[in-house]
PDB file of C-alpha atoms in Angstrom:
ATOM      1  CA  MET Y 671     128.254  82.363  54.131  1.00 79.00           C
ATOM      2  CA  GLY Y 672     128.426  85.789  55.724  1.00 90.00           C
ATOM      3  CA  LEU Y 673     130.849  87.591  57.985  1.00 95.00           C
ATOM      4  CA  THR Y 674     130.942  86.413  61.589  1.00 97.00           C
ATOM      5  CA  TYR Y 675     131.176  88.617  64.668  1.00 98.00           C
ATOM      6  CA  GLN Y 676     131.825  87.683  68.311  1.00 97.00           C
ATOM      7  CA  MET Y 677     131.528  89.258  71.739  1.00 97.00           C
ATOM      8  CA  LYS Y 678     132.455  87.883  75.155  1.00 97.00           C
ATOM      9  CA  MET Y 679     130.405  88.750  78.236  1.00 96.00           C
ATOM     10  CA  LYS Y 680     129.657  87.544  81.739  1.00 96.00           C
ATOM     11  CA  ILE Y 681     126.119  86.788  82.883  1.00 95.00           C
ATOM     12  CA  PRO Y 682     125.096  89.554  85.335  1.00 95.00           C
ATOM     13  CA  PHE Y 683     123.097  88.908  88.496  1.00 96.00           C
ATOM     14  CA  ASP Y 684     119.911  90.546  87.229  1.00 94.00           C
ATOM     15  CA  MET Y 685     119.763  88.236  84.205  1.00 95.00           C
ATOM     16  CA  ALA Y 686     119.784  85.064  86.318  1.00 94.00           C
ATOM     17  CA  ASP Y 687     116.652  83.262  87.502  1.00 94.00           C
ATOM     18  CA  MET Y 688     116.030  81.421  90.771  1.00 92.00           C
ATOM     19  CA  ASN Y 689     118.114  78.484  89.537  1.00 93.00           C
ATOM     20  CA  GLY Y 690     121.037  80.734  88.629  1.00 94.00           C
ATOM     21  CA  HIS Y 691     120.435  80.202  84.895  1.00 95.00           C
ATOM     22  CA  ILE Y 692     120.246  83.067  82.440  1.00 95.00           C
ATOM     23  CA  LYS Y 693     116.660  83.870  81.467  1.00 95.00           C
ATOM     24  CA  LEU Y 694     115.954  82.922  77.851  1.00 94.00           C
ATOM     25  CA  PRO Y 695     114.483  86.350  76.986  1.00 94.00           C
ATOM     26  CA  ASP Y 696     117.807  87.843  78.082  1.00 95.00           C
ATOM     27  CA  VAL Y 697     119.649  85.449  75.766  1.00 95.00           C
ATOM     28  CA  ILE Y 698     117.705  87.059  72.940  1.00 95.00           C
ATOM     29  CA  LEU Y 699     118.486  90.571  74.178  1.00 94.00           C
ATOM     30  CA  LEU Y 700     122.225  89.860  74.453  1.00 96.00           C
ATOM     31  CA  SER Y 701     122.295  88.176  71.051  1.00 96.00           C
ATOM     32  CA  LEU Y 702     120.587  91.106  69.368  1.00 95.00           C
ATOM     33  CA  GLN Y 703     123.081  93.412  71.072  1.00 95.00           C
ATOM     34  CA  VAL Y 704     125.874  91.448  69.361  1.00 97.00           C
ATOM     35  CA  SER Y 705     124.237  91.599  65.923  1.00 97.00           C
ATOM     36  CA  GLY Y 706     123.610  95.295  66.511  1.00 96.00           C
ATOM     37  CA  MET Y 707     127.313  95.865  67.196  1.00 97.00           C
ATOM     38  CA  GLN Y 708     128.208  94.037  63.990  1.00 98.00           C
ATOM     39  CA  SER Y 709     125.811  96.270  62.062  1.00 97.00           C
ATOM     40  CA  ILE Y 710     127.338  99.404  63.603  1.00 97.00           C
ATOM     41  CA  ASN Y 711     130.844  98.250  62.694  1.00 97.00           C
ATOM     42  CA  LEU Y 712     129.729  97.603  59.109  1.00 97.00           C
ATOM     43  CA  GLY Y 713     128.077 101.032  58.785  1.00 95.00           C
ATOM     44  CA  VAL Y 714     124.500  99.749  58.550  1.00 96.00           C
ATOM     45  CA  SER Y 715     123.234 100.291  62.086  1.00 95.00           C
ATOM     46  CA  ASP Y 716     119.542 100.396  62.947  1.00 94.00           C
ATOM     47  CA  LYS Y 717     119.839 104.187  63.075  1.00 94.00           C
ATOM     48  CA  ASP Y 718     121.436 104.309  59.619  1.00 95.00           C
ATOM     49  CA  VAL Y 719     118.738 102.065  58.123  1.00 96.00           C
ATOM     50  CA  LEU Y 720     115.982 104.147  59.697  1.00 94.00           C
ATOM     51  CA  GLU Y 721     117.390 107.534  58.673  1.00 94.00           C
ATOM     52  CA  GLN Y 722     118.326 106.542  55.101  1.00 95.00           C
ATOM     53  CA  TYR Y 723     115.434 104.231  54.198  1.00 96.00           C
ATOM     54  CA  ASN Y 724     112.751 104.782  56.888  1.00 96.00           C
ATOM     55  CA  LEU Y 725     112.949 101.033  57.511  1.00 95.00           C
ATOM     56  CA  VAL Y 726     113.291  99.007  60.704  1.00 93.00           C
ATOM     57  CA  TRP Y 727     114.306  95.398  61.224  1.00 94.00           C
ATOM     58  CA  ILE Y 728     111.724  93.117  62.808  1.00 93.00           C
ATOM     59  CA  ILE Y 729     111.955  89.428  63.660  1.00 95.00           C
ATOM     60  CA  THR Y 730     109.290  86.990  62.487  1.00 95.00           C
ATOM     61  CA  ASP Y 731     110.608  83.632  63.748  1.00 97.00           C
ATOM     62  CA  TYR Y 732     113.082  82.050  66.130  1.00 97.00           C
ATOM     63  CA  ASP Y 733     114.380  78.487  66.047  1.00 98.00           C
ATOM     64  CA  ILE Y 734     116.325  77.847  69.265  1.00 98.00           C
ATOM     65  CA  ASP Y 735     118.207  74.748  70.452  1.00 98.00           C
ATOM     66  CA  VAL Y 736     119.475  74.579  74.020  1.00 97.00           C
ATOM     67  CA  VAL Y 737     122.079  72.137  75.336  1.00 96.00           C
ATOM     68  CA  ARG Y 738     122.255  73.954  78.658  1.00 95.00           C
ATOM     69  CA  LEU Y 739     121.747  77.467  79.979  1.00 95.00           C
ATOM     70  CA  PRO Y 740     124.757  79.498  81.124  1.00 96.00           C
ATOM     71  CA  GLN Y 741     124.767  80.526  84.774  1.00 95.00           C
ATOM     72  CA  PHE Y 742     125.337  83.710  86.759  1.00 96.00           C
ATOM     73  CA  ALA Y 743     128.915  85.032  86.435  1.00 96.00           C
ATOM     74  CA  GLU Y 744     129.777  82.518  83.699  1.00 97.00           C
ATOM     75  CA  GLU Y 745     131.648  83.973  80.739  1.00 97.00           C
ATOM     76  CA  ILE Y 746     130.128  83.195  77.368  1.00 98.00           C
ATOM     77  CA  THR Y 747     130.936  84.046  73.766  1.00 98.00           C
ATOM     78  CA  ILE Y 748     128.110  84.985  71.436  1.00 98.00           C
ATOM     79  CA  GLU Y 749     128.856  84.600  67.741  1.00 98.00           C
ATOM     80  CA  THR Y 750     126.553  85.789  64.987  1.00 98.00           C
ATOM     81  CA  GLU Y 751     126.497  85.442  61.229  1.00 98.00           C
ATOM     82  CA  ALA Y 752     124.133  86.720  58.552  1.00 96.00           C
ATOM     83  CA  LEU Y 753     123.486  83.455  56.715  1.00 96.00           C
ATOM     84  CA  THR Y 754     121.399  84.073  53.602  1.00 96.00           C
ATOM     85  CA  TYR Y 755     118.690  86.384  52.304  1.00 96.00           C
ATOM     86  CA  ASN Y 756     115.990  86.401  49.652  1.00 96.00           C
ATOM     87  CA  ARG Y 757     113.517  88.987  48.392  1.00 95.00           C
ATOM     88  CA  LEU Y 758     111.796  89.371  51.770  1.00 96.00           C
ATOM     89  CA  PHE Y 759     113.605  87.356  54.430  1.00 97.00           C
ATOM     90  CA  CYS Y 760     117.051  87.505  56.013  1.00 97.00           C
ATOM     91  CA  TYR Y 761     118.347  84.630  58.156  1.00 97.00           C
ATOM     92  CA  ARG Y 762     120.841  85.122  60.965  1.00 98.00           C
ATOM     93  CA  ARG Y 763     122.585  82.559  63.166  1.00 98.00           C
ATOM     94  CA  PHE Y 764     123.506  83.093  66.807  1.00 98.00           C
ATOM     95  CA  THR Y 765     125.730  80.556  68.574  1.00 98.00           C
ATOM     96  CA  ILE Y 766     126.590  80.765  72.270  1.00 98.00           C
ATOM     97  CA  TYR Y 767     129.748  79.062  73.518  1.00 98.00           C
ATOM     98  CA  ASP Y 768     130.874  78.419  77.096  1.00 97.00           C
ATOM     99  CA  GLU Y 769     134.352  79.147  78.415  1.00 95.00           C
ATOM    100  CA  ALA Y 770     135.609  75.796  77.105  1.00 96.00           C
ATOM    101  CA  GLY Y 771     134.400  76.661  73.620  1.00 96.00           C
ATOM    102  CA  GLN Y 772     131.498  74.203  73.708  1.00 97.00           C
ATOM    103  CA  GLU Y 773     128.317  75.171  71.869  1.00 98.00           C
ATOM    104  CA  ILE Y 774     125.495  75.456  74.410  1.00 98.00           C
ATOM    105  CA  ILE Y 775     122.789  77.443  72.568  1.00 98.00           C
ATOM    106  CA  ARG Y 776     122.094  77.917  68.864  1.00 98.00           C
ATOM    107  CA  MET Y 777     119.457  80.214  67.400  1.00 98.00           C
ATOM    108  CA  VAL Y 778     118.379  81.037  63.879  1.00 98.00           C
ATOM    109  CA  ALA Y 779     116.311  84.208  63.582  1.00 97.00           C
ATOM    110  CA  THR Y 780     114.305  85.318  60.564  1.00 97.00           C
ATOM    111  CA  PHE Y 781     114.367  89.076  59.942  1.00 97.00           C
ATOM    112  CA  VAL Y 782     112.319  91.281  57.630  1.00 97.00           C
ATOM    113  CA  LEU Y 783     112.423  94.980  56.900  1.00 97.00           C
ATOM    114  CA  MET Y 784     109.330  97.010  57.761  1.00 94.00           C
ATOM    115  CA  ASP Y 785     108.386 100.500  56.649  1.00 94.00           C
ATOM    116  CA  ARG Y 786     108.156 102.482  59.864  1.00 90.00           C
ATOM    117  CA  ASP Y 787     105.173 104.571  58.708  1.00 90.00           C
ATOM    118  CA  SER Y 788     103.039 102.012  56.875  1.00 91.00           C
ATOM    119  CA  ARG Y 789     104.035  99.105  59.191  1.00 88.00           C
ATOM    120  CA  LYS Y 790     104.184  96.894  56.091  1.00 92.00           C
ATOM    121  CA  VAL Y 791     106.945  94.488  55.121  1.00 95.00           C
ATOM    122  CA  HIS Y 792     109.408  96.016  52.648  1.00 97.00           C
ATOM    123  CA  PRO Y 793     111.543  94.085  50.136  1.00 96.00           C
ATOM    124  CA  VAL Y 794     115.178  93.633  51.122  1.00 96.00           C
ATOM    125  CA  GLU Y 795     117.389  96.487  49.933  1.00 94.00           C
ATOM    126  CA  PRO Y 796     120.626  95.007  48.506  1.00 93.00           C
ATOM    127  CA  GLU Y 797     122.651  98.000  49.770  1.00 95.00           C
ATOM    128  CA  ILE Y 798     121.619  97.230  53.362  1.00 97.00           C
ATOM    129  CA  VAL Y 799     122.607  93.552  53.346  1.00 96.00           C
ATOM    130  CA  ALA Y 800     125.700  93.792  51.107  1.00 96.00           C
ATOM    131  CA  PRO Y 801     128.159  94.630  53.952  1.00 97.00           C
ATOM    132  CA  TYR Y 802     127.337  91.342  55.727  1.00 97.00           C
ATOM    133  CA  GLN Y 803     128.560  89.348  52.689  1.00 96.00           C
ATOM    134  CA  SER Y 804     125.710  86.864  53.044  1.00 95.00           C
ATOM    135  CA  GLU Y 805     124.511  84.906  50.021  1.00 94.00           C
ATOM    136  CA  PHE Y 806     121.274  85.359  48.119  1.00 95.00           C
ATOM    137  CA  SER Y 807     119.236  82.154  48.183  1.00 94.00           C
ATOM    138  CA  LYS Y 808     115.685  81.439  47.094  1.00 91.00           C
ATOM    139  CA  LYS Y 809     115.437  78.729  49.764  1.00 91.00           C
ATOM    140  CA  LEU Y 810     112.921  79.570  52.478  1.00 91.00           C
ATOM    141  CA  LEU Y 811     113.396  78.388  56.059  1.00 91.00           C
ATOM    142  CA  ARG Y 812     109.990  77.283  57.257  1.00 89.00           C
ATOM    143  CA  GLY Y 813     109.018  76.784  60.870  1.00 89.00           C
ATOM    144  CA  PRO Y 814     106.706  74.077  62.182  1.00 93.00           C
ATOM    145  CA  LYS Y 815     102.935  74.090  62.051  1.00 92.00           C
ATOM    146  CA  TYR Y 816     101.460  75.434  65.264  1.00 94.00           C
ATOM    147  CA  ALA Y 817      98.573  73.579  66.846  1.00 87.00           C
ATOM    148  CA  ASP Y 818      95.253  75.149  67.791  1.00 90.00           C
ATOM    149  CA  LEU Y 819      94.708  75.156  71.548  1.00 94.00           C
ATOM    150  CA  GLU Y 820      91.551  73.396  72.685  1.00 90.00           C
ATOM    151  CA  GLU Y 821      91.837  73.066  76.479  1.00 91.00           C
ATOM    152  CA  ALA Y 822      94.352  75.777  77.265  1.00 94.00           C
ATOM    153  CA  ILE Y 823      95.452  77.217  80.580  1.00 96.00           C
ATOM    154  CA  SER Y 824      95.491  81.012  80.258  1.00 96.00           C
ATOM    155  CA  LYS Y 825      96.533  84.144  82.090  1.00 96.00           C
ATOM    156  CA  ASP Y 826      96.081  87.822  81.226  1.00 96.00           C
ATOM    157  CA  TYR Y 827      98.887  90.387  81.279  1.00 95.00           C
ATOM    158  CA  HIS Y 828      98.868  94.160  80.881  1.00 93.00           C
ATOM    159  CA  VAL Y 829     101.131  95.598  78.177  1.00 92.00           C
ATOM    160  CA  ARG Y 830     103.281  98.129  80.009  1.00 90.00           C
ATOM    161  CA  PHE Y 831     105.068 101.193  78.654  1.00 89.00           C
ATOM    162  CA  TYR Y 832     108.484  99.622  79.321  1.00 89.00           C
ATOM    163  CA  ASP Y 833     107.523  96.551  77.302  1.00 90.00           C
ATOM    164  CA  LEU Y 834     107.801  98.737  74.184  1.00 87.00           C
ATOM    165  CA  ASP Y 835     110.925  99.480  72.165  1.00 82.00           C
ATOM    166  CA  MET Y 836     111.843 102.696  70.355  1.00 76.00           C
ATOM    167  CA  ASN Y 837     109.825 101.622  67.315  1.00 71.00           C
ATOM    168  CA  GLY Y 838     106.677 101.635  69.439  1.00 76.00           C
ATOM    169  CA  HIS Y 839     106.000  97.906  69.435  1.00 78.00           C
ATOM    170  CA  VAL Y 840     106.474  95.253  72.096  1.00 86.00           C
ATOM    171  CA  ASN Y 841     110.084  94.107  72.376  1.00 86.00           C
ATOM    172  CA  ASN Y 842     110.279  90.638  70.860  1.00 86.00           C
ATOM    173  CA  SER Y 843     111.889  89.128  73.975  1.00 90.00           C
ATOM    174  CA  LYS Y 844     108.798  90.135  75.967  1.00 93.00           C
ATOM    175  CA  TYR Y 845     106.652  87.601  74.112  1.00 94.00           C
ATOM    176  CA  LEU Y 846     108.927  84.853  75.420  1.00 95.00           C
ATOM    177  CA  ASP Y 847     108.448  86.270  78.938  1.00 95.00           C
ATOM    178  CA  TRP Y 848     104.685  85.859  78.543  1.00 96.00           C
ATOM    179  CA  VAL Y 849     105.072  82.369  77.055  1.00 96.00           C
ATOM    180  CA  PHE Y 850     107.204  81.192  79.994  1.00 96.00           C
ATOM    181  CA  GLU Y 851     105.478  83.034  82.834  1.00 95.00           C
ATOM    182  CA  VAL Y 852     102.109  81.344  82.325  1.00 96.00           C
ATOM    183  CA  MET Y 853     103.765  77.937  82.957  1.00 95.00           C
ATOM    184  CA  GLY Y 854     104.099  78.728  86.658  1.00 94.00           C
ATOM    185  CA  ALA Y 855     106.992  78.780  89.122  1.00 93.00           C
ATOM    186  CA  ASP Y 856     106.878  75.086  90.043  1.00 94.00           C
ATOM    187  CA  PHE Y 857     107.293  73.942  86.445  1.00 96.00           C
ATOM    188  CA  LEU Y 858     109.953  76.544  85.584  1.00 95.00           C
ATOM    189  CA  THR Y 859     111.962  75.698  88.692  1.00 94.00           C
ATOM    190  CA  ASN Y 860     112.382  72.127  87.480  1.00 95.00           C
ATOM    191  CA  HIS Y 861     112.536  72.471  83.686  1.00 96.00           C
ATOM    192  CA  ILE Y 862     114.397  74.408  81.018  1.00 95.00           C
ATOM    193  CA  PRO Y 863     113.662  74.505  77.282  1.00 97.00           C
ATOM    194  CA  LYS Y 864     115.474  72.098  74.987  1.00 97.00           C
ATOM    195  CA  LYS Y 865     113.901  73.297  71.731  1.00 98.00           C
ATOM    196  CA  ILE Y 866     111.880  76.458  71.045  1.00 98.00           C
ATOM    197  CA  ASN Y 867     110.084  77.548  67.904  1.00 97.00           C
ATOM    198  CA  LEU Y 868     108.548  81.005  68.194  1.00 97.00           C
ATOM    199  CA  LYS Y 869     106.564  82.807  65.509  1.00 97.00           C
ATOM    200  CA  TYR Y 870     105.441  86.437  65.614  1.00 95.00           C
ATOM    201  CA  VAL Y 871     102.126  86.881  63.839  1.00 94.00           C
ATOM    202  CA  LYS Y 872     100.801  90.357  64.645  1.00 90.00           C
ATOM    203  CA  GLU Y 873     101.979  93.287  66.740  1.00 87.00           C
ATOM    204  CA  VAL Y 874     100.481  93.754  70.197  1.00 88.00           C
ATOM    205  CA  ARG Y 875      98.923  97.172  70.639  1.00 80.00           C
ATOM    206  CA  PRO Y 876     100.516  99.338  73.336  1.00 81.00           C
ATOM    207  CA  GLY Y 877      98.570  99.789  76.542  1.00 81.00           C
ATOM    208  CA  GLY Y 878      96.190  96.884  76.133  1.00 84.00           C
ATOM    209  CA  MET Y 879      95.887  93.393  77.565  1.00 92.00           C
ATOM    210  CA  ILE Y 880      97.228  90.126  76.196  1.00 95.00           C
ATOM    211  CA  THR Y 881      96.313  86.552  77.051  1.00 96.00           C
ATOM    212  CA  SER Y 882      99.066  83.946  77.257  1.00 97.00           C
ATOM    213  CA  SER Y 883      97.726  80.385  76.816  1.00 97.00           C
ATOM    214  CA  TYR Y 884      99.323  76.965  76.733  1.00 97.00           C
ATOM    215  CA  GLU Y 885      98.682  73.250  76.624  1.00 97.00           C
ATOM    216  CA  LEU Y 886     101.221  70.808  78.073  1.00 96.00           C
ATOM    217  CA  ASN Y 887     101.599  67.178  77.014  1.00 95.00           C
ATOM    218  CA  GLN Y 888     104.372  65.561  79.054  1.00 94.00           C
ATOM    219  CA  LEU Y 889     107.453  67.574  78.039  1.00 96.00           C
ATOM    220  CA  GLU Y 890     105.957  69.324  75.001  1.00 97.00           C
ATOM    221  CA  SER Y 891     103.958  72.541  75.199  1.00 97.00           C
ATOM    222  CA  ASN Y 892     102.075  74.641  72.658  1.00 97.00           C
ATOM    223  CA  HIS Y 893     101.498  78.338  73.230  1.00 97.00           C
ATOM    224  CA  GLN Y 894      99.548  81.321  71.949  1.00 97.00           C
ATOM    225  CA  VAL Y 895      99.718  85.003  72.826  1.00 97.00           C
ATOM    226  CA  THR Y 896      96.479  86.731  71.834  1.00 96.00           C
ATOM    227  CA  SER Y 897      94.850  90.149  72.147  1.00 93.00           C
ATOM    228  CA  ASP Y 898      91.573  91.594  70.897  1.00 90.00           C
ATOM    229  CA  GLY Y 899      90.658  88.211  69.420  1.00 89.00           C
ATOM    230  CA  ASP Y 900      93.809  87.984  67.282  1.00 93.00           C
ATOM    231  CA  ILE Y 901      96.809  85.678  67.564  1.00 95.00           C
ATOM    232  CA  ASN Y 902      99.946  87.748  68.143  1.00 95.00           C
ATOM    233  CA  ALA Y 903     102.504  84.968  68.629  1.00 96.00           C
ATOM    234  CA  GLN Y 904     102.718  81.177  68.674  1.00 97.00           C
ATOM    235  CA  ALA Y 905     105.314  78.858  70.153  1.00 97.00           C
ATOM    236  CA  LYS Y 906     106.204  75.183  70.442  1.00 98.00           C
ATOM    237  CA  ILE Y 907     108.569  74.116  73.215  1.00 98.00           C
ATOM    238  CA  ILE Y 908     110.215  70.807  74.099  1.00 98.00           C
ATOM    239  CA  TRP Y 909     111.317  70.847  77.730  1.00 97.00           C
ATOM    240  CA  GLN Y 910     114.040  69.016  79.617  1.00 95.00           C
ATOM    241  CA  GLU Y 911     114.212  68.397  83.331  1.00 93.00           C
ATOM    242  CA  ILE Y 912     116.953  70.238  85.167  1.00 88.00           C
ATOM    243  CA  ASN Y 913     119.794  67.940  86.156  1.00 75.00           C
ATOM    244  CA  THR Y 914     120.364  68.512  89.883  1.00 59.00           C
ATOM    245  CA  ASP Y 915     123.213  66.003  90.235  1.00 54.00           C
TER     246      ASP Y 915
END
């Protein structure tokens, strides 16, 4: 197993939703901030990787389990660990603990390296991953199969300038925004995710329009984000009702 790294932080007001829970896209942003700090401390920051290899890290999949969502002003600890890697994929764990040390969210993210100019996946460079002390493993972590949507509810969204990151593509947390937003305020006020699988298929072009679509069967939903006739992202979510006791 690889080196672990932790950071403590309190949930700020602007990251809380109407229920006082942290927004799931912000969980991703905070978690990536923690892994970014680990990379800086190990001398393999995003800037170092870009300048030395012309490569950038991108995420292809998330597997997220939620016990509960932390609330505004609650102090949490985010721990991350680079688990394993193979020729193309690197797997990283994120675990979020509450103040009592209880695990409340766990994520496994799949990373790949992409050539910034060609936008093509690049094999893992051993020198980049060596500082994390993760193990090489041929085992592939495979996500679920994503269903085709037949009678979907859809909504269109414009891709804004501030949806883009410094690599010129849509920030990966934004896709989760689109996946959730289409569900509507009434549903989101009374439910939070219990299990999320999210797969990134193709980059969204800057400045265009995307369509977020979903089908809901009781407490399970299937999602697609599409643009120009292509699937950009897919998700499967199991929901839980918010306990108001």
